[in-house]
Amino acid sequence: MTKYTFTEKKDTRSGFGAGLVEAARRNDKVVALCADLIGSLKMEAFIKEFPGRFTQVGIAEANMMGIAAGMSIGGEIPFTGTFANFSTGRVYDQIRQSIAYSGKNVKICASHAGLTLGEDGATHQILEDIGMMKMLPGMTVINPCDYNQTKAATIAIADFQGPVYLRFGRPVVPIFTGEDQVFEIGKAWMVNEGADVSIFATGHLVWEAIQAAEQLEEMGIKAEVVNIHTIKPLDELAVLKSVAKTRCVVSAEEHNRIGGLGDSIAQLLIKQDPVPQEFVATDDTFGESGKPAELMEKYGLNAASIVKAAQRAMQRK
Amino acid sequence: MSRELSIAGLEDLATQVRRDIVRMVHGCQSGHPGGSLGCTDFLVALYFKIMNHDTSFSMEGVNEDLFFLSNGHISPLLYAVLARSGYFDPAELSTFRKINSRLQGHPTTHEGLPGIRMSSGSLGQGLSVAIGAAITKKRRNETSLVFSLHGDGELQEGQIWEAALFAPAKKIDNLVVTIDVNGQQIDGSTNDVLSLGDLRAKWMAFGWEVIELEGNNMKEIVEALTFAKSRTFRGKPIVILMHTNMGHGVSFMTGSHKWHGIAPNDEQLNMALSELSSTLSDY
């Protein structure tokens, strides 16, 4: 088993900010919009280097989505920036009609996703966004795991033709992936091979899954950890190959168990290769105020929860 | 394009487009004739006299004037004008709202119909889209313009006012927005459903240059649109409050919200066509 360590923790949103500048340097069609959250989305560096390619829309997310769709018609590649809640639920119909149904090349970049937004509480902590976005025909949904991967994903989606939902978070999390990685949209990343249980994790829960796998190893259980950074399109081959070995599954995500990554995997397996599956996700609930680590503990989204879920899944084999 | 068309020539085209509209809606027994007939004169003038556009359609529309229909339910009008302009064969108008057609009930890019750059139907989104397209043109230093059309009832959507606030604040002055002020919406008059108040004062207060015109007078439309073009690139976006009669051209449909979204029967179709008697050639 590869041992993953980290020397630094950083927020994934900063990975987005760094990736946006790099994408803009490589492609002069990249433009950005923000709805009064420049600091939160880490867009300062982009604005400094490319002031003419930035549009401050103000607190008007619906207008921002429409303007981005309009910009894309002329061949520009707009990246919109606001919180995940206001990037999805608040503007679902705008995204549905003006971006997804119209097939527009807009990159919807969403920060502060999930419970780890923390103290602001449930009004800002969306746990339904992956579900809403993956249900839109033609929408690609990406949820990278750390700073480096978020940066790489941001650069990659600029070269990808079509609407993309890119989801990242607020808190600092360990950086354990490579600095110069190539991000392949739709291709799962084998973090660690194993034989007893497959742990399919997304976002910063990949790190929790790695910690869980180390604890499981001490118990004599060999867990396979796969980073599903692209939730749609799902890397079905990677999932089926892993399950063929392990015969049981844990899905782990900072999202409602309804509509998230776990649902996508379950839908695939029930058709192709039914095996026991356990869900590490929120249990159809809204969040609440608190420190991120406290919330992850209370809602069962950490390494300890993944260990327990793996044991349950193996018992059901 | 037929840029040299006389007012009479434009009026003949408008009559043909109105024939197309009532026949399309009758053909599938579904659709929105009232607003379509009311805006016919405007859209004919725009496509046949005012806009610089290329019927060998490219999605990007670089250096072309672009038009966005925000109130997508008047799709029969847009389809008829696009077909009569040469974007596709008018014979295809017979497929309107039928299975496997490119002419969906509301306009879409999904079926690849030439001339359509944005899906619309869910109201209130088109002004933002037009602004986005206008920003891109300005960034490219284009001198071409962006036009859009909206229903007055559509102004009840909040997104319109987000966009209305934005465009003057950011000096989007290559944009000509048109509101079809026919005073009608599905449930009745706009005054009864949710009064829009003093529209001129509202748009002016937001910082727009406001032009008003009679939307069923071809000469006045051409003059007003020509004037609007002359006012572009002067620091302000332009909005045209266009006063129309819903159902204009067909006497029994005129002025009533009842013809917002229903189709004529065989007898009503014949009555309508007898009033729109001169034809250039039906599809």
XYZ file of C-alpha atoms in Angstrom:
600
model
C 0.000 0.000 0.000
C 1.363 3.404 -0.959
C 1.796 5.597 2.081
C 0.460 9.102 1.463
C 1.770 11.989 3.514
C 1.471 15.723 3.309
C 3.604 18.663 4.281
C 1.073 21.372 3.672
C -2.648 22.015 3.978
C -4.405 24.418 1.637
C -7.961 25.185 0.606
C -9.206 23.754 -2.677
C -10.660 27.152 -3.599
C -7.109 28.517 -3.711
C -6.329 25.712 -6.145
C -9.157 27.073 -8.276
C -7.763 30.609 -8.092
C -4.298 29.446 -9.140
C -5.713 27.235 -11.875
C -7.846 30.041 -13.272
C -4.810 32.287 -13.770
C -2.915 29.464 -15.439
C -5.854 28.565 -17.706
C -6.186 32.223 -18.700
C -2.466 32.443 -19.534
C -2.771 29.415 -21.789
C -6.033 30.435 -23.488
C -7.057 34.023 -24.173
C -10.696 32.962 -24.521
C -10.932 32.292 -20.771
C -12.931 35.012 -19.000
C -14.317 35.155 -15.478
C -17.368 36.495 -13.690
C -18.089 36.855 -10.016
C -21.120 37.724 -7.901
C -19.506 39.812 -5.157
C -17.294 37.042 -3.751
C -13.889 37.744 -5.306
C -12.008 37.035 -2.088
C -13.955 33.886 -1.297
C -13.330 32.480 -4.786
C -9.657 33.531 -4.766
C -10.035 35.442 -8.025
C -7.723 38.341 -7.124
C -4.740 37.056 -9.074
C -6.813 36.571 -12.230
C -8.283 40.059 -11.958
C -4.848 41.596 -11.426
C -3.357 39.918 -14.470
C -6.428 40.051 -16.756
C -8.585 43.002 -15.648
C -10.226 43.301 -19.066
C -11.415 39.716 -18.951
C -13.217 39.976 -15.617
C -16.843 40.974 -15.022
C -18.100 41.862 -11.568
C -21.821 41.125 -11.748
C -22.784 42.031 -8.197
C -25.181 40.070 -6.007
C -27.214 38.800 -8.953
C -26.418 35.172 -9.638
C -29.201 34.584 -12.160
C -27.941 37.489 -14.236
C -24.395 36.130 -13.947
C -25.391 32.742 -15.381
C -27.221 34.396 -18.269
C -24.351 36.771 -19.040
C -21.920 33.841 -18.993
C -24.132 31.952 -21.436
C -24.223 35.004 -23.693
C -20.436 35.394 -23.587
C -19.953 31.780 -24.588
C -21.907 32.302 -27.817
C -19.064 34.360 -29.258
C -16.508 31.695 -28.338
C -15.368 32.939 -24.954
C -14.960 30.427 -22.120
C -16.642 31.975 -19.070
C -15.866 30.779 -15.546
C -18.532 31.874 -13.052
C -17.659 32.157 -9.383
C -19.884 32.103 -6.331
C -20.771 29.769 -3.448
C -22.003 26.288 -4.383
C -25.460 27.058 -3.043
C -25.857 30.133 -5.230
C -24.145 28.371 -8.161
C -26.806 25.661 -8.323
C -30.087 25.794 -6.424
C -30.536 29.525 -6.675
C -30.025 29.531 -10.436
C -31.106 26.044 -11.445
C -33.481 27.183 -14.161
C -30.966 29.633 -15.618
C -28.380 26.854 -15.804
C -30.938 24.413 -17.172
C -32.245 26.591 -20.014
C -29.469 29.020 -20.880
C -26.447 26.763 -20.258
C -27.207 23.017 -20.235
C -30.091 22.792 -22.727
C -28.397 25.392 -24.905
C -25.128 23.427 -24.762
C -23.080 26.453 -23.733
C -19.410 26.203 -22.872
C -19.750 27.712 -19.387
C -17.716 26.572 -16.387
C -19.752 26.896 -13.192
C -17.177 27.114 -10.415
C -18.582 26.645 -6.956
C -16.825 27.215 -3.688
C -17.867 26.621 -0.060
C -19.655 23.400 -0.944
C -20.967 21.132 1.783
C -20.912 21.177 5.575
C -17.314 22.362 5.822
C -18.435 25.894 5.069
C -18.871 25.727 8.829
C -20.223 28.479 11.010
C -22.498 30.124 8.417
C -24.867 27.187 8.803
C -27.411 25.407 6.657
C -28.492 28.355 4.485
C -25.053 28.349 2.883
C -24.034 24.677 3.216
C -25.490 23.035 0.166
C -25.514 19.220 0.231
C -27.699 18.710 -2.842
C -25.622 20.387 -5.540
C -23.990 17.293 -7.019
C -27.414 15.731 -7.461
C -28.930 18.799 -9.092
C -26.037 19.261 -11.488
C -25.597 15.615 -12.457
C -29.275 15.374 -13.354
C -28.826 17.983 -16.073
C -28.268 16.268 -19.435
C -24.831 17.100 -20.818
C -23.443 18.543 -17.585
C -20.015 17.347 -16.434
C -19.625 17.273 -12.635
C -16.176 17.428 -11.017
C -15.270 17.409 -7.306
C -11.474 17.352 -6.854
C -9.764 16.247 -3.641
C -7.035 18.769 -2.793
C -5.339 21.999 -3.821
C -3.199 20.507 -6.560
C -5.997 18.481 -8.071
C -8.375 21.445 -8.042
C -5.767 23.537 -9.836
C -5.233 20.818 -12.424
C -8.978 20.357 -12.878
C -9.504 24.093 -13.399
C -6.887 24.104 -16.148
C -8.353 20.954 -17.717
C -11.939 22.184 -17.947
C -10.842 25.235 -19.935
C -9.794 22.864 -22.721
C -12.975 20.811 -22.471
C -15.925 21.743 -24.697
C -19.223 21.846 -22.803
C -20.810 22.920 -19.536
C -18.970 21.886 -16.380
C -19.826 22.078 -12.699
C -16.585 22.329 -10.683
C -17.081 21.968 -6.925
C -14.607 22.883 -4.208
C -14.509 23.967 -0.590
C -13.520 26.485 1.980
C -11.352 24.780 4.643
C -7.705 23.851 4.335
C -7.149 20.165 3.619
C -3.954 18.109 3.138
C -2.197 18.356 -0.229
C -1.266 14.810 -1.177
C -1.508 14.720 -4.970
C 1.227 15.736 -7.377
C 1.929 19.331 -8.274
C 2.204 18.733 -12.003
C -0.502 16.086 -12.372
C -2.469 15.813 -15.574
C -6.173 15.926 -14.827
C -8.177 13.553 -16.980
C -11.881 14.379 -16.895
C -13.923 11.220 -16.392
C -10.976 9.038 -15.424
C -10.916 7.777 -11.841
C -7.593 7.782 -9.964
C -6.471 4.570 -8.276
C -5.136 5.810 -4.939
C -4.363 2.424 -3.411
C -5.088 -1.095 -4.546
C -6.760 -3.568 -2.221
C -8.780 -6.764 -2.240
C -11.370 -6.674 0.536
C -13.477 -3.537 0.068
C -13.668 -0.747 -2.502
C -13.826 2.780 -1.104
C -14.979 5.210 -3.772
C -14.443 8.698 -2.415
C -14.762 12.189 -3.833
C -13.552 15.630 -2.766
C -11.647 15.977 0.474
C -13.143 12.686 1.692
C -10.471 11.004 -0.435
C -7.982 11.978 2.268
C -10.316 10.570 4.919
C -10.562 7.389 2.863
C -6.769 7.103 2.798
C -6.676 7.458 6.581
C -9.468 4.892 6.872
C -7.590 2.436 4.655
C -4.526 2.704 6.898
C -6.642 1.943 9.953
C -8.295 -0.950 8.152
C -4.889 -2.349 7.214
C -3.981 -2.505 10.879
C -7.084 -4.666 11.303
C -5.910 -6.894 8.487
C -8.361 -5.519 5.925
C -7.029 -4.497 2.528
C -9.128 -1.600 1.282
C -8.944 -0.307 -2.273
C -9.241 3.475 -2.416
C -10.379 5.113 -5.652
C -10.661 8.863 -6.131
C -13.776 9.604 -8.164
C -13.033 13.236 -8.927
C -15.388 13.199 -11.909
C -18.847 12.201 -10.747
C -20.337 12.628 -14.191
C -19.425 11.046 -16.491
C -18.693 8.268 -14.018
C -15.673 6.068 -14.777
C -17.814 2.937 -14.869
C -14.971 0.672 -15.928
C -12.866 1.662 -12.918
C -15.770 1.024 -10.557
C -16.661 -2.340 -12.056
C -13.028 -3.488 -12.152
C -12.571 -2.679 -8.487
C -15.830 -4.289 -7.430
C -14.965 -7.429 -9.399
C -12.056 -7.871 -6.964
C -13.497 -6.707 -3.660
C -17.215 -7.612 -3.875
C -18.311 -4.788 -1.576
C -18.370 -0.996 -1.648
C -18.223 2.128 0.461
C -19.022 5.444 -1.192
C -17.827 8.565 0.618
C -18.816 12.149 -0.110
C -19.701 15.423 1.570
C -23.208 15.417 0.126
C -26.676 14.060 0.752
C -26.719 10.270 0.294
C -29.671 10.946 -2.046
C -28.471 12.098 -5.426
C -24.723 12.063 -4.913
C -21.777 9.895 -5.926
C -23.109 6.942 -3.938
C -26.325 6.996 -5.909
C -24.435 7.007 -9.206
C -22.372 3.994 -8.136
C -25.422 2.132 -6.822
C -27.270 2.696 -10.064
C -24.357 1.282 -12.027
C -23.880 -1.738 -9.759
C -27.531 -2.716 -9.520
C -27.523 -3.077 -13.295
C -24.081 -4.573 -13.864
C -22.843 -6.315 -10.719
C -24.939 -6.012 -7.558
C -22.827 -6.066 -4.376
C -23.371 -4.673 -0.836
C -22.836 -0.905 -0.622
C -22.602 1.406 2.369
C -23.001 5.163 2.112
C -20.811 7.679 3.927
C -22.817 10.828 3.289
C -25.292 13.058 5.084
C -28.555 11.293 5.808
C -31.088 13.481 3.989
C -30.621 16.376 6.359
C -29.707 20.030 6.355
C -26.499 21.065 8.074
C -25.925 23.426 10.987
C -23.354 25.878 12.342
C -20.105 24.570 13.765
C -16.430 24.085 13.081
C -15.779 21.949 9.991
C -14.128 19.114 11.920
C -16.978 19.082 14.454
C -19.525 18.890 11.676
C -17.683 16.102 9.861
C -17.674 14.182 13.127
C -21.322 14.820 13.971
C -22.600 13.980 10.468
C -20.338 10.953 10.083
C -18.131 12.105 7.221
C -14.637 11.278 8.507
C -12.143 8.402 8.456
C -13.738 6.734 11.472
C -17.104 6.627 9.696
C -15.498 5.158 6.589
C -13.841 2.413 8.681
C -17.191 1.457 10.229
C -18.904 1.528 6.849
C -16.208 -0.730 5.380
C -16.730 -3.240 8.178
C -20.493 -3.198 7.620
C -20.061 -3.653 3.870
C -17.717 -6.616 4.365
C -20.136 -8.277 6.785
C -22.841 -8.111 4.134
C -20.757 -9.912 1.489
C -30.408 40.511 -47.366
C -33.152 42.578 -48.930
C -31.932 45.796 -47.395
C -33.490 47.951 -50.107
C -37.013 46.817 -49.346
C -39.590 49.604 -49.305
C -42.064 50.053 -46.489
C -44.698 48.449 -48.726
C -42.370 45.547 -49.415
C -41.816 45.043 -45.684
C -45.568 45.179 -45.117
C -46.091 42.459 -47.708
C -43.522 40.313 -45.945
C -45.249 40.938 -42.628
C -48.543 39.764 -44.083
C -46.910 36.594 -45.356
C -45.282 35.991 -41.959
C -48.682 36.444 -40.293
C -50.143 33.854 -42.680
C -47.294 31.534 -41.720
C -47.974 32.079 -38.020
C -51.689 31.273 -38.082
C -51.131 28.273 -40.353
C -48.309 26.929 -38.136
C -50.360 27.234 -34.964
C -53.412 25.759 -36.693
C -51.341 22.919 -38.135
C -50.370 21.531 -34.741
C -53.367 22.962 -32.845
C -50.932 24.456 -30.359
C -48.844 27.578 -29.868
C -49.041 31.301 -29.222
C -50.523 33.381 -32.042
C -51.410 36.572 -30.122
C -47.959 37.875 -29.218
C -46.495 36.494 -32.442
C -48.880 38.532 -34.607
C -48.362 41.615 -32.439
C -44.575 41.601 -32.899
C -44.531 40.598 -36.573
C -43.958 44.077 -37.978
C -41.041 44.678 -35.641
C -39.255 41.408 -36.321
C -39.744 41.699 -40.092
C -38.263 45.197 -40.023
C -35.378 44.035 -37.854
C -34.389 41.053 -40.005
C -35.122 42.535 -43.431
C -34.054 46.138 -42.958
C -32.114 46.862 -39.788
C -29.798 44.027 -38.786
C -26.598 43.064 -40.539
C -26.745 39.310 -40.400
C -25.639 36.302 -42.375
C -28.053 33.500 -43.230
C -25.127 31.104 -43.672
C -25.442 30.759 -39.952
C -22.504 30.534 -37.540
C -23.170 30.210 -33.823
C -20.450 32.743 -32.934
C -21.900 35.519 -35.093
C -18.667 37.502 -35.113
C -19.158 40.948 -36.711
C -22.860 40.207 -37.203
C -25.758 41.850 -35.404
C -27.362 39.295 -33.105
C -30.986 38.947 -32.031
C -32.225 37.145 -28.926
C -35.871 36.274 -28.394
C -36.406 36.190 -24.650
C -40.172 35.580 -24.673
C -39.674 32.284 -26.481
C -43.370 31.413 -26.714
C -43.703 33.627 -29.778
C -41.555 31.099 -31.583
C -43.877 30.879 -34.640
C -42.918 34.462 -35.470
C -39.192 33.866 -35.078
C -39.297 30.664 -37.127
C -41.301 32.288 -39.902
C -38.972 35.298 -40.070
C -35.870 33.085 -40.052
C -37.304 30.901 -42.811
C -38.402 33.862 -44.917
C -34.944 35.421 -44.408
C -33.283 32.319 -45.844
C -31.972 30.496 -42.762
C -33.941 27.363 -43.721
C -36.610 26.239 -46.159
C -40.049 27.685 -45.326
C -41.486 24.214 -46.011
C -40.041 23.182 -42.640
C -42.494 25.542 -40.928
C -45.107 22.791 -41.362
C -43.270 20.697 -38.753
C -43.790 23.289 -35.985
C -44.413 21.631 -32.596
C -44.647 18.189 -34.150
C -42.615 15.127 -33.205
C -38.988 15.002 -34.470
C -39.046 18.659 -35.542
C -36.258 21.220 -35.270
C -39.034 23.749 -34.656
C -39.680 23.002 -30.996
C -42.525 24.693 -29.146
C -40.008 27.103 -27.710
C -36.756 27.927 -29.544
C -33.773 25.735 -28.816
C -30.196 25.289 -29.940
C -30.602 21.616 -29.093
C -31.901 20.611 -32.537
C -29.400 22.736 -34.433
C -31.879 25.027 -36.169
C -29.948 27.749 -38.028
C -30.582 31.202 -36.607
C -31.111 30.126 -32.990
C -28.285 30.905 -30.564
C -30.087 30.409 -27.265
C -32.945 28.390 -25.861
C -35.754 30.475 -24.418
C -39.160 29.886 -22.975
C -38.580 30.064 -19.281
C -39.045 33.816 -19.026
C -36.689 36.526 -17.856
C -33.352 35.090 -18.984
C -32.819 36.660 -22.398
C -31.714 40.094 -21.275
C -28.788 38.637 -19.331
C -27.808 36.540 -22.344
C -27.979 39.557 -24.670
C -25.777 41.517 -22.263
C -23.226 38.691 -22.205
C -23.090 38.605 -25.989
C -22.763 42.395 -26.073
C -19.865 42.341 -23.597
C -18.028 39.832 -25.780
C -18.541 42.028 -28.849
C -17.190 45.053 -27.004
C -14.202 43.044 -25.822
C -13.518 42.270 -29.488
C -13.969 45.903 -30.496
C -16.788 44.934 -32.841
C -19.103 47.608 -34.153
C -21.967 45.129 -34.540
C -24.964 45.261 -32.210
C -27.086 43.000 -30.045
C -30.894 43.223 -30.170
C -33.385 41.500 -27.923
C -37.152 41.191 -27.548
C -39.090 40.673 -24.323
C -42.740 40.555 -23.375
C -44.083 43.157 -20.983
C -45.452 40.426 -18.722
C -41.936 39.005 -18.683
C -40.802 42.121 -16.833
C -42.417 40.610 -13.741
C -39.424 38.248 -13.537
C -36.767 39.485 -11.100
C -33.800 38.527 -13.279
C -34.837 41.214 -15.774
C -34.209 43.865 -13.151
C -30.854 42.385 -12.166
C -29.910 42.764 -15.815
C -31.550 46.187 -16.122
C -29.395 47.392 -13.241
C -26.253 45.870 -14.718
C -26.233 47.140 -18.315
C -26.168 50.912 -17.678
C -23.807 50.506 -14.702
C -21.332 48.759 -17.009
C -22.023 51.035 -20.000
C -23.202 48.253 -22.314
C -24.002 50.634 -25.179
C -24.041 48.210 -28.109
C -27.369 46.800 -26.957
C -30.896 47.586 -28.173
C -33.573 45.969 -26.014
C -37.195 45.897 -27.123
C -40.189 45.381 -24.843
C -43.450 44.283 -26.453
C -45.884 46.426 -24.509
C -49.190 44.843 -25.445
C -50.609 44.993 -21.937
C -51.692 41.345 -21.952
C -50.543 38.143 -20.310
C -52.027 34.678 -19.841
C -54.315 35.470 -16.939
C -55.492 38.845 -18.218
C -54.206 42.383 -18.628
C -50.852 43.197 -17.078
C -52.635 45.913 -15.092
C -54.865 43.321 -13.454
C -52.283 40.559 -12.967
C -49.385 42.666 -11.689
C -49.206 46.247 -12.845
C -45.880 47.277 -14.363
C -46.429 50.922 -13.443
C -44.598 53.651 -15.343
C -42.238 51.656 -17.533
C -40.586 54.685 -19.106
C -39.786 56.120 -15.681
C -38.532 52.759 -14.424
C -36.085 52.170 -17.282
C -34.919 55.775 -17.230
C -34.309 55.554 -13.492
C -32.147 52.499 -14.130
C -30.079 54.589 -16.574
C -31.328 53.421 -19.971
C -32.058 55.599 -22.995
C -35.761 55.029 -23.649
C -37.431 55.144 -27.065
C -41.160 54.545 -27.596
C -42.773 53.450 -30.824
C -46.016 52.183 -32.299
C -45.169 48.585 -32.995
C -47.723 47.957 -35.712
C -46.726 50.858 -37.965
C -43.961 49.719 -40.316
C -42.765 53.194 -41.234
C -42.498 54.224 -37.597
C -40.729 50.974 -36.674
C -38.072 51.427 -39.336
C -37.526 55.048 -38.349
C -37.350 54.258 -34.643
C -34.970 51.330 -35.112
C -32.763 53.435 -37.376
C -32.751 56.134 -34.719
C -31.969 53.546 -32.017
C -28.955 52.369 -34.023
C -27.720 55.944 -34.255
C -27.833 56.186 -30.464
C -25.580 53.162 -29.843
C -21.988 53.533 -28.615
C -22.866 56.627 -26.626
C -22.409 55.182 -23.156
C -25.944 53.918 -22.505
C -27.944 50.820 -23.385
C -31.160 51.510 -25.274
C -34.614 50.175 -24.510
C -37.531 50.498 -26.906
C -41.014 50.434 -25.410
C -42.949 49.076 -28.363
C -46.708 49.492 -28.147
C -48.414 46.680 -30.048
C -51.804 45.048 -30.306
C -51.780 41.406 -29.374
C -53.110 39.481 -32.363
C -52.622 42.412 -34.783
C -53.711 41.668 -38.340
C -56.462 39.235 -37.414
C -59.472 41.181 -36.216
C -60.993 38.575 -33.943
C -57.666 37.936 -32.213
C -56.735 41.582 -31.712
C -56.414 43.146 -28.290
C -57.429 40.175 -26.173
C -55.322 38.003 -23.922
C -57.591 35.083 -24.903
C -55.467 34.454 -28.007
C -52.227 34.384 -26.040
C -51.857 30.650 -26.283
C -54.654 28.932 -28.209
C -54.929 27.736 -31.782
C -57.608 28.669 -34.327
C -59.982 25.962 -35.590
C -60.540 25.399 -39.323
C -63.175 28.085 -39.612
C -61.142 30.613 -37.647
C -58.081 29.848 -39.759
C -60.009 30.630 -42.923
C -61.331 33.856 -41.417
C -57.800 34.864 -40.450
C -56.333 34.019 -43.862
C -59.079 35.933 -45.647
C -58.047 39.022 -43.670
C -54.371 38.371 -44.503
C -55.228 37.974 -48.145
C -52.074 38.895 -50.031
C -49.535 36.103 -50.128
C -45.982 35.982 -51.457
C -46.267 32.178 -51.477
C -47.400 29.952 -48.633
C -45.199 27.084 -47.485
